[in-house]
Amino acid sequence: MEIKPIVVGQLGANCYLVIDQSTREAAVIDPGDEPDVIARVIEDNDALLKHILLTHGHSDHSFAAGELQQKFPGVKLLMHELDLPQLHDETGLVELFYDVSRYIEPTLGEFLNHGDVIALGETELRVIHTPGHTPGGVCFVSGKTCFTGDTLFEGSIGRTDFMGGSAETLLESIHDRLLTLPDDTVIYPGHGPSSTIGAERRMNPWIRG
């Protein structure tokens, strides 16, 4: 599996292009902005875009999904059903940070549930439902790799003061569903640098102990 990180938008959100090395089938995780940049990375890597995957529905992770679908017709958008309200800017971020005149409503494909497996050629991404930052927040795990969205960061965790957020629920998700992964699992968060589960278990002040 190849991973191409792309930092997009004024909020510096991490978008990831995930490519199966054998078939070049690919998914874009969290296309928050700059669809032209994302499209160029897809084309430069000879990737065959199959899915757009959302770890959650906040605009800094989803705003460019509709434009990407326009550029790559037939690509499915997959997300958890509980985060549908987040696509309609309950956080108020859109008008502050985005050119709303270019927004294209994405076409929904399938809803994701805990335990679902998304296939990209020989690569499989397992869905872990991790509510707390948002009700429908999910992470994607493939082998020793985990895309954590805004659930878990290097040295921090997702904020819980937006609609549907819950600090108690978020910490339960992290302890029960992420810290059970092997320590050498690399996490690719929605903002900031990558880390490992082991490093966060030992050093993250929000979850340590």
PDB file of N, CA and C in Angstrom, residues 98-134:
ATOM      1  N   TYR A  98     -13.625  28.888   3.373  1.00  0.00           N
ATOM      2  CA  TYR A  98     -13.784  28.261   2.070  1.00  0.00           C
ATOM      3  C   TYR A  98     -14.517  29.169   1.089  1.00  0.00           C
ATOM      4  N   ASP A  99     -14.236  28.959  -0.186  1.00  0.00           N
ATOM      5  CA  ASP A  99     -14.932  29.656  -1.254  1.00  0.00           C
ATOM      6  C   ASP A  99     -16.238  28.911  -1.520  1.00  0.00           C
ATOM      7  N   VAL A 100     -17.311  29.368  -0.873  1.00  0.00           N
ATOM      8  CA  VAL A 100     -18.570  28.638  -0.950  1.00  0.00           C
ATOM      9  C   VAL A 100     -19.168  28.656  -2.348  1.00  0.00           C
ATOM     10  N   SER A 101     -18.714  29.582  -3.193  1.00  0.00           N
ATOM     11  CA  SER A 101     -19.265  29.657  -4.543  1.00  0.00           C
ATOM     12  C   SER A 101     -18.888  28.437  -5.386  1.00  0.00           C
ATOM     13  N   ARG A 102     -17.828  27.724  -4.992  1.00  0.00           N
ATOM     14  CA  ARG A 102     -17.406  26.579  -5.775  1.00  0.00           C
ATOM     15  C   ARG A 102     -17.841  25.249  -5.168  1.00  0.00           C
ATOM     16  N   TYR A 103     -18.607  25.330  -4.064  1.00  0.00           N
ATOM     17  CA  TYR A 103     -18.991  24.097  -3.384  1.00  0.00           C
ATOM     18  C   TYR A 103     -19.960  23.286  -4.238  1.00  0.00           C
ATOM     19  N   ILE A 104     -19.701  21.988  -4.335  1.00  0.00           N
ATOM     20  CA  ILE A 104     -20.576  21.046  -5.024  1.00  0.00           C
ATOM     21  C   ILE A 104     -21.017  19.997  -4.018  1.00  0.00           C
ATOM     22  N   GLU A 105     -22.308  19.834  -3.846  1.00  0.00           N
ATOM     23  CA  GLU A 105     -22.836  18.833  -2.925  1.00  0.00           C
ATOM     24  C   GLU A 105     -22.387  17.442  -3.369  1.00  0.00           C
ATOM     25  N   PRO A 106     -21.743  16.673  -2.511  1.00  0.00           N
ATOM     26  CA  PRO A 106     -21.300  15.337  -2.917  1.00  0.00           C
ATOM     27  C   PRO A 106     -22.465  14.372  -3.062  1.00  0.00           C
ATOM     28  N   THR A 107     -22.269  13.391  -3.913  1.00  0.00           N
ATOM     29  CA  THR A 107     -23.252  12.330  -4.080  1.00  0.00           C
ATOM     30  C   THR A 107     -22.874  11.181  -3.158  1.00  0.00           C
ATOM     31  N   LEU A 108     -23.791  10.836  -2.254  1.00  0.00           N
ATOM     32  CA  LEU A 108     -23.501   9.792  -1.282  1.00  0.00           C
ATOM     33  C   LEU A 108     -23.530   8.423  -1.936  1.00  0.00           C
ATOM     34  N   GLY A 109     -22.599   7.584  -1.531  1.00  0.00           N
ATOM     35  CA  GLY A 109     -22.548   6.213  -2.028  1.00  0.00           C
ATOM     36  C   GLY A 109     -23.130   5.272  -0.999  1.00  0.00           C
ATOM     37  N   GLU A 110     -22.274   4.729  -0.139  1.00  0.00           N
ATOM     38  CA  GLU A 110     -22.719   3.782   0.879  1.00  0.00           C
ATOM     39  C   GLU A 110     -22.348   4.303   2.254  1.00  0.00           C
ATOM     40  N   PHE A 111     -23.116   3.876   3.254  1.00  0.00           N
ATOM     41  CA  PHE A 111     -22.795   4.233   4.633  1.00  0.00           C
ATOM     42  C   PHE A 111     -21.893   3.167   5.244  1.00  0.00           C
ATOM     43  N   LEU A 112     -20.961   3.632   6.052  1.00  0.00           N
ATOM     44  CA  LEU A 112     -20.006   2.742   6.694  1.00  0.00           C
ATOM     45  C   LEU A 112     -20.471   2.387   8.103  1.00  0.00           C
ATOM     46  N   ASN A 113     -20.162   1.168   8.494  1.00  0.00           N
ATOM     47  CA  ASN A 113     -20.441   0.714   9.849  1.00  0.00           C
ATOM     48  C   ASN A 113     -19.198   0.058  10.444  1.00  0.00           C
ATOM     49  N   HIS A 114     -19.152   0.002  11.753  1.00  0.00           N
ATOM     50  CA  HIS A 114     -18.017  -0.607  12.444  1.00  0.00           C
ATOM     51  C   HIS A 114     -17.807  -2.036  11.948  1.00  0.00           C
ATOM     52  N   GLY A 115     -16.575  -2.343  11.571  1.00  0.00           N
ATOM     53  CA  GLY A 115     -16.240  -3.678  11.112  1.00  0.00           C
ATOM     54  C   GLY A 115     -16.301  -3.873   9.611  1.00  0.00           C
ATOM     55  N   ASP A 116     -16.845  -2.912   8.883  1.00  0.00           N
ATOM     56  CA  ASP A 116     -16.865  -3.015   7.419  1.00  0.00           C
ATOM     57  C   ASP A 116     -15.438  -3.072   6.876  1.00  0.00           C
ATOM     58  N   VAL A 117     -15.291  -3.725   5.735  1.00  0.00           N
ATOM     59  CA  VAL A 117     -13.996  -3.809   5.060  1.00  0.00           C
ATOM     60  C   VAL A 117     -14.132  -3.214   3.663  1.00  0.00           C
ATOM     61  N   ILE A 118     -13.251  -2.284   3.334  1.00  0.00           N
ATOM     62  CA  ILE A 118     -13.231  -1.637   2.024  1.00  0.00           C
ATOM     63  C   ILE A 118     -12.049  -2.200   1.257  1.00  0.00           C
ATOM     64  N   ALA A 119     -12.315  -2.747   0.083  1.00  0.00           N
ATOM     65  CA  ALA A 119     -11.262  -3.383  -0.713  1.00  0.00           C
ATOM     66  C   ALA A 119     -10.764  -2.442  -1.796  1.00  0.00           C
ATOM     67  N   LEU A 120      -9.446  -2.338  -1.880  1.00  0.00           N
ATOM     68  CA  LEU A 120      -8.774  -1.639  -2.981  1.00  0.00           C
ATOM     69  C   LEU A 120      -7.781  -2.639  -3.568  1.00  0.00           C
ATOM     70  N   GLY A 121      -8.182  -3.360  -4.586  1.00  0.00           N
ATOM     71  CA  GLY A 121      -7.322  -4.418  -5.097  1.00  0.00           C
ATOM     72  C   GLY A 121      -7.026  -5.419  -4.001  1.00  0.00           C
ATOM     73  N   GLU A 122      -5.735  -5.600  -3.680  1.00  0.00           N
ATOM     74  CA  GLU A 122      -5.327  -6.528  -2.640  1.00  0.00           C
ATOM     75  C   GLU A 122      -5.243  -5.858  -1.263  1.00  0.00           C
ATOM     76  N   THR A 123      -5.493  -4.574  -1.207  1.00  0.00           N
ATOM     77  CA  THR A 123      -5.441  -3.832   0.057  1.00  0.00           C
ATOM     78  C   THR A 123      -6.829  -3.770   0.673  1.00  0.00           C
ATOM     79  N   GLU A 124      -6.891  -3.975   1.976  1.00  0.00           N
ATOM     80  CA  GLU A 124      -8.161  -3.883   2.688  1.00  0.00           C
ATOM     81  C   GLU A 124      -8.059  -2.851   3.811  1.00  0.00           C
ATOM     82  N   LEU A 125      -9.078  -2.013   3.899  1.00  0.00           N
ATOM     83  CA  LEU A 125      -9.193  -1.019   4.963  1.00  0.00           C
ATOM     84  C   LEU A 125     -10.372  -1.397   5.843  1.00  0.00           C
ATOM     85  N   ARG A 126     -10.108  -1.623   7.118  1.00  0.00           N
ATOM     86  CA  ARG A 126     -11.163  -1.994   8.059  1.00  0.00           C
ATOM     87  C   ARG A 126     -11.675  -0.741   8.761  1.00  0.00           C
ATOM     88  N   VAL A 127     -12.981  -0.639   8.888  1.00  0.00           N
ATOM     89  CA  VAL A 127     -13.623   0.524   9.495  1.00  0.00           C
ATOM     90  C   VAL A 127     -13.756   0.319  10.999  1.00  0.00           C
ATOM     91  N   ILE A 128     -13.282   1.305  11.763  1.00  0.00           N
ATOM     92  CA  ILE A 128     -13.471   1.317  13.209  1.00  0.00           C
ATOM     93  C   ILE A 128     -14.296   2.558  13.556  1.00  0.00           C
ATOM     94  N   HIS A 129     -15.458   2.346  14.114  1.00  0.00           N
ATOM     95  CA  HIS A 129     -16.303   3.476  14.522  1.00  0.00           C
ATOM     96  C   HIS A 129     -15.743   4.052  15.818  1.00  0.00           C
ATOM     97  N   THR A 130     -15.358   5.325  15.784  1.00  0.00           N
ATOM     98  CA  THR A 130     -14.755   5.983  16.947  1.00  0.00           C
ATOM     99  C   THR A 130     -15.478   7.306  17.238  1.00  0.00           C
ATOM    100  N   PRO A 131     -16.704   7.238  17.713  1.00  0.00           N
ATOM    101  CA  PRO A 131     -17.438   8.479  18.002  1.00  0.00           C
ATOM    102  C   PRO A 131     -16.791   9.253  19.136  1.00  0.00           C
ATOM    103  N   GLY A 132     -17.125  10.532  19.195  1.00  0.00           N
ATOM    104  CA  GLY A 132     -16.622  11.403  20.258  1.00  0.00           C
ATOM    105  C   GLY A 132     -16.313  12.785  19.725  1.00  0.00           C
ATOM    106  N   HIS A 133     -15.449  12.851  18.701  1.00  0.00           N
ATOM    107  CA  HIS A 133     -15.239  14.136  18.014  1.00  0.00           C
ATOM    108  C   HIS A 133     -16.515  14.498  17.272  1.00  0.00           C
ATOM    109  N   THR A 134     -17.073  13.517  16.583  1.00  0.00           N
ATOM    110  CA  THR A 134     -18.401  13.590  15.984  1.00  0.00           C
ATOM    111  C   THR A 134     -19.086  12.246  16.226  1.00  0.00           C
TER     112      THR A 134
END
